[in-house]
mmCIF file of C-alpha atoms in Angstrom:
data_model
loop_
_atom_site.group_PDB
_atom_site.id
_atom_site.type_symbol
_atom_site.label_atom_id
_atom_site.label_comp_id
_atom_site.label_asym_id
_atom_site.label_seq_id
_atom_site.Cartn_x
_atom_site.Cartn_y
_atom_site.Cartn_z
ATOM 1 C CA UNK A 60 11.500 103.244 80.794
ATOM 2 C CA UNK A 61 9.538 103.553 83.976
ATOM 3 C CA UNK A 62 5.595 103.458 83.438
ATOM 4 C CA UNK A 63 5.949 103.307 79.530
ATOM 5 C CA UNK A 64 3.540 100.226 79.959
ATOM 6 C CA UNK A 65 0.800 102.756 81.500
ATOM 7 C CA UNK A 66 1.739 105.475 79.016
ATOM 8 C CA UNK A 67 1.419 103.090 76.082
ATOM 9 C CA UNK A 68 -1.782 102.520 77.296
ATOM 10 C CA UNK A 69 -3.246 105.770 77.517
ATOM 11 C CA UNK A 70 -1.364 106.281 74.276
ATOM 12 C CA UNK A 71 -3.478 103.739 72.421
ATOM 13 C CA UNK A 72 -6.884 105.015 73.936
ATOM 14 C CA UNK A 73 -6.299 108.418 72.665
ATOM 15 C CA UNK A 74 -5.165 107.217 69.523
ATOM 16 C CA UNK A 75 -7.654 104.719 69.245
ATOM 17 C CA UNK A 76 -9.900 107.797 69.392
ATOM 18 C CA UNK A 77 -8.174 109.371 66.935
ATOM 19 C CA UNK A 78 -8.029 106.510 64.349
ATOM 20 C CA UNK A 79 -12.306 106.493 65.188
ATOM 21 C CA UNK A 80 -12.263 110.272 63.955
ATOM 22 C CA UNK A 81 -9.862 109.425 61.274
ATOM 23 C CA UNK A 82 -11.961 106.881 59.648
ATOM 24 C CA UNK A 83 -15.454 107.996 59.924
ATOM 25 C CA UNK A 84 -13.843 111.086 58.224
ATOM 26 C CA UNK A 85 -12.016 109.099 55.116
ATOM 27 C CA UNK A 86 -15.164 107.092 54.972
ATOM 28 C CA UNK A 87 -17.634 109.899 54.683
ATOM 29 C CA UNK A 88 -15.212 111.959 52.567
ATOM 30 C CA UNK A 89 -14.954 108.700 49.519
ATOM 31 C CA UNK A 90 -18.563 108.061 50.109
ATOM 32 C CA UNK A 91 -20.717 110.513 50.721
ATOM 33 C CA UNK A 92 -18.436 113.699 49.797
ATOM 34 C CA UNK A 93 -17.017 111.412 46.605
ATOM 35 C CA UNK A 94 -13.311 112.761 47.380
ATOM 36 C CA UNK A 95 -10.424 110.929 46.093
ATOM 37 C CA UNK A 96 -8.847 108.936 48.817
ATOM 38 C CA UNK A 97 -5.805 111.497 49.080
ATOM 39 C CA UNK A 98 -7.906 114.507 49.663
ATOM 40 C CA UNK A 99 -9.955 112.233 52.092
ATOM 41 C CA UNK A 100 -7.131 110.788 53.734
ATOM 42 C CA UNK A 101 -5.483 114.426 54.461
ATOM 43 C CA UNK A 102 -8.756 116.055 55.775
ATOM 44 C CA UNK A 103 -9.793 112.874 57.775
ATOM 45 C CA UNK A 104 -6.117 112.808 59.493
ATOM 46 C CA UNK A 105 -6.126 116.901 60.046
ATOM 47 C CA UNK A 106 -9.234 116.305 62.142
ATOM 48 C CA UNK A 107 -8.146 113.797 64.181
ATOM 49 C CA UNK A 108 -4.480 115.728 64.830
ATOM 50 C CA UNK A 109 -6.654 118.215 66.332
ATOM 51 C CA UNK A 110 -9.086 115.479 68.350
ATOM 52 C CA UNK A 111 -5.482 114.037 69.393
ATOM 53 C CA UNK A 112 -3.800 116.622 70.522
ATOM 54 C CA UNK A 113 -6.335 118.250 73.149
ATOM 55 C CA UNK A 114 -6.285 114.034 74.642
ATOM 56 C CA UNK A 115 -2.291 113.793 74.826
ATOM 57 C CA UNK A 116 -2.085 117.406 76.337
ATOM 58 C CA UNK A 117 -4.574 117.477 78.880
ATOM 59 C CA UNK A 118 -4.975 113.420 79.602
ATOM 60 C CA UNK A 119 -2.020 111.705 78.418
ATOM 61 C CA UNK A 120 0.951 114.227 79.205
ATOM 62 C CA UNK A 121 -0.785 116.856 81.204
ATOM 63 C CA UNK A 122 1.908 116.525 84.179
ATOM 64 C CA UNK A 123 4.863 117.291 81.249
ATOM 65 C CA UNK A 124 6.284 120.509 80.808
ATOM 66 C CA UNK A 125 3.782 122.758 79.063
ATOM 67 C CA UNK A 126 6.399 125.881 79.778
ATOM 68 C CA UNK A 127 6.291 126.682 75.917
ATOM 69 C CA UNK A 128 3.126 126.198 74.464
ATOM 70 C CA UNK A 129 3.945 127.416 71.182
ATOM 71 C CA UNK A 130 6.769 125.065 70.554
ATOM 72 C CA UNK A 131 4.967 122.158 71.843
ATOM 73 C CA UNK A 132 1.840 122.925 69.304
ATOM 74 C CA UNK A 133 4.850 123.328 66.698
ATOM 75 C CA UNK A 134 6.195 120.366 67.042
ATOM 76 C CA UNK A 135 2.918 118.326 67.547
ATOM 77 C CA UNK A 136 1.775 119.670 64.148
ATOM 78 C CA UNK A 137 5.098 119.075 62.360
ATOM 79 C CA UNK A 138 5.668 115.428 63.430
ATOM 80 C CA UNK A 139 1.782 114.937 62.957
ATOM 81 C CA UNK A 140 2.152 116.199 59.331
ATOM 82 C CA UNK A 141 5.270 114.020 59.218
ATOM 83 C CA UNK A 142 3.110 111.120 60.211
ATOM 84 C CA UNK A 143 0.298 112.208 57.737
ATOM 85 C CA UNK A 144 2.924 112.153 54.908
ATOM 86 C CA UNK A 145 3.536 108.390 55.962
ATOM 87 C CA UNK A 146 -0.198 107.434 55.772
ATOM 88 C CA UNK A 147 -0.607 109.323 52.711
ATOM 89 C CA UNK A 148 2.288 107.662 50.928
ATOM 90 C CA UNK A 149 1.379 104.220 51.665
ATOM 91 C CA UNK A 150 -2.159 104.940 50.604
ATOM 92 C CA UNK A 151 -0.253 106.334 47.257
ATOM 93 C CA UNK A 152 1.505 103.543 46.647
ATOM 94 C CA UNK A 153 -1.000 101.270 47.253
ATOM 95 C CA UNK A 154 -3.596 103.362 45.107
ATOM 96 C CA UNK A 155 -1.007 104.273 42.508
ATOM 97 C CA UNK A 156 1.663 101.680 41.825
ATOM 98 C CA UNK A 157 -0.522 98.754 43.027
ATOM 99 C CA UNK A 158 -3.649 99.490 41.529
ATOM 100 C CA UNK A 159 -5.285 98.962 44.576
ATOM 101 C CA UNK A 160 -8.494 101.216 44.106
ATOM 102 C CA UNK A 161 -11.940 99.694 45.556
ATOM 103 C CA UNK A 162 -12.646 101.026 48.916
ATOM 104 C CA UNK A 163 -12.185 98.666 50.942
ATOM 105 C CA UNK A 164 -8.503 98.396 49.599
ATOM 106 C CA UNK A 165 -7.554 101.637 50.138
ATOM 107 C CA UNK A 166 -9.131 101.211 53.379
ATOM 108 C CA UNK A 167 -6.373 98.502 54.167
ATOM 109 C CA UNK A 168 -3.914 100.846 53.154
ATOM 110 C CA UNK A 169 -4.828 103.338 55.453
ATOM 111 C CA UNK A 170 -4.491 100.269 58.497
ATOM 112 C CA UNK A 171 -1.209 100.077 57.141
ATOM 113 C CA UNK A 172 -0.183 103.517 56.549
ATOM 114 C CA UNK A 173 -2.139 104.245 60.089
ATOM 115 C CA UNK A 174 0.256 101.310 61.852
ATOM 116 C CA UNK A 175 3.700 103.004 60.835
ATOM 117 C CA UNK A 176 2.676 106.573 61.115
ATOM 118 C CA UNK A 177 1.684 105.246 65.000
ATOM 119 C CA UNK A 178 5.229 104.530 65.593
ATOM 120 C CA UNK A 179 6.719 107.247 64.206
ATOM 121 C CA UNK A 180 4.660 109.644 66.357
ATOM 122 C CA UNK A 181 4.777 107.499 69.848
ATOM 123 C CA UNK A 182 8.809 107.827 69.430
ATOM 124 C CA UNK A 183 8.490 112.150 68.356
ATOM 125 C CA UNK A 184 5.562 112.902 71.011
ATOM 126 C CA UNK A 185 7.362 111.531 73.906
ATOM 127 C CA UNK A 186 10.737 112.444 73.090
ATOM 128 C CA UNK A 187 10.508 115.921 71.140
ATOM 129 C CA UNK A 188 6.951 117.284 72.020
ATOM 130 C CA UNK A 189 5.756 116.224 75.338
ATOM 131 C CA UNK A 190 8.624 116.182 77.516
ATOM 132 C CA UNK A 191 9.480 115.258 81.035
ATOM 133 C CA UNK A 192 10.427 117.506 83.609
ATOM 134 C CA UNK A 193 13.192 116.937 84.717
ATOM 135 C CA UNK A 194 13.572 114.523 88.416
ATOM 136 C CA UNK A 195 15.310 115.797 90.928
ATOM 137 C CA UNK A 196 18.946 114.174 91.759
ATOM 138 C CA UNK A 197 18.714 111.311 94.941
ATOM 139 C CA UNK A 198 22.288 111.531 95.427
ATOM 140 C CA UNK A 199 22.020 115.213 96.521
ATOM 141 C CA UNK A 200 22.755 115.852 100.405
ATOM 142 C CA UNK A 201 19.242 117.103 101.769
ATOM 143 C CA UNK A 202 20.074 120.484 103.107
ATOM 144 C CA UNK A 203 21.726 121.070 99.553
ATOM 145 C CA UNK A 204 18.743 119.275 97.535
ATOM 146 C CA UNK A 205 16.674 121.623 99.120
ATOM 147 C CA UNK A 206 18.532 124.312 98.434
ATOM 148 C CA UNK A 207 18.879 123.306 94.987
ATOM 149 C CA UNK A 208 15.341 122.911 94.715
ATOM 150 C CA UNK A 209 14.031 126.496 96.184
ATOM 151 C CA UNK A 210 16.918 127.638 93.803
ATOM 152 C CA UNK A 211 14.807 126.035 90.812
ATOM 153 C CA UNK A 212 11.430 127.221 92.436
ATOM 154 C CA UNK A 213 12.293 130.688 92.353
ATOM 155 C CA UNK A 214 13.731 130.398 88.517
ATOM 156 C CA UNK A 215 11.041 128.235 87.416
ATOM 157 C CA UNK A 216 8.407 130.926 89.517
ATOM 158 C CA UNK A 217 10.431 133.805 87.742
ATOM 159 C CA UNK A 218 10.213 132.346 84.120
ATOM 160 C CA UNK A 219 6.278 132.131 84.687
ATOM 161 C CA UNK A 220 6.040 136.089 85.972
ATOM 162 C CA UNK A 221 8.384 137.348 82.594
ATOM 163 C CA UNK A 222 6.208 135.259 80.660
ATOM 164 C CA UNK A 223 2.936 136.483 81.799
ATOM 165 C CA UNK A 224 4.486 140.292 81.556
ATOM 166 C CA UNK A 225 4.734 139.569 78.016
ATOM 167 C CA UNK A 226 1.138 138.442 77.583
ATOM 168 C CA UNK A 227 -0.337 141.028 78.908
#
C-alpha cells in the first residue's frame, strides 16, 4: 500500500482527463452528431481509452514493467471495454427500464456509470496491466544480494537482446 495516496492522485488527473474527453465526445455525439446515447456513449469512451492510456503508460506507471507491450495494451483494452460495458449498462438501464431520456438525465447516468467503471479499472490497471517490478529482498546478505542482483541484470539484459532479435 505504499504511495497509493500519490498514485491515486495521478490516477484521478489522468482520468479526470479522460472523463473531459469522454464527455465533450457524448455531448457532441447527442447534440450535434444526433447519435443515440449508446452509440455516443461507446465512441465518446473509445476515445478517451486511447487519451488514457498514453497518460497511465508514460506518466502514471512509466517506472512499471513495460517488458511486454503487447499484453499490457491487451489487457488495458480488455478491462477498458470491461469498464465501457459498465458505463454503457447503467446508461441502459437508466435510458431503458427507467425512462430516463432528456439529456441531461442520461448525462447523470453516465456520472454514475463513469463512478463504478472508475473502480473497476483502478483495481485491473494496477493489479493486472501495469505492474510492479518486482523489489529486491532486504533480508538478503549483501555479497549474495548482489550476486543475486547481477544474476537478474544479466537475465533481465538477455530477455531485452532475444526480444529485439525478434523485431528486427
Amino acid at each position: 500500500m505504499r504511495g497509493i495516496s500519490g498514485e491515486v492522485v495521478k490516477f484521478g488527473i489522468v482520468g479526470l482527463s479522460g472523463v473531459v474527453v469522454n464527455f465533450a465526445v457524448f455531448w457532441v455525439c447527442i447534440n450535434s452528431l444526433g447519435l443515440a446515447s449508446l452509440r455516443s456513449n461507446i465512441a465518446a469512451t473509445v476515445i478517451a481509452i486511447a487519451t488514457n492510456y498514453l497518460g497511465y503508460r508514460y506518466w502514471l506507471y512509466r517506472d512499471r514493467d513495460a517488458a511486454s507491450r503487447k499484453r499490457e495494451i491487451t489487457l488495458f483494452l480488455v478491462f477498458s471495454g470491461i469498464g465501457m460495458l459498465i458505463e454503457t449498462g447503467v446508461l441502459g438501464f437508466s435510458r431503458y427500464v427507467l425512462g430516463l431520456d432528456s439529456n441531461y438525465e442520461q448525462l447523470g447516468a453516465k456520472v454514475v456509470g463513469l463512478a463504478v467503471a472508475t473502480v473497476f479499472r483502478f483495481i485491473s490497471y494496477r493489479t493486472w496491466v501495469f505492474k510492479t517490478l518486482p523489489e529486491p529482498e532486504q533480508n538478503v546478505a549483501p555479497a549474495a544480494g548482489g550476486q543475486e542482483l547481477a544474476e537478474q541484470a544479466e537475465l533481465m539484459l538477455a530477455a531485452e537482446q532475444i526480444r529485439y532479435a525478434k523485431a528486427e
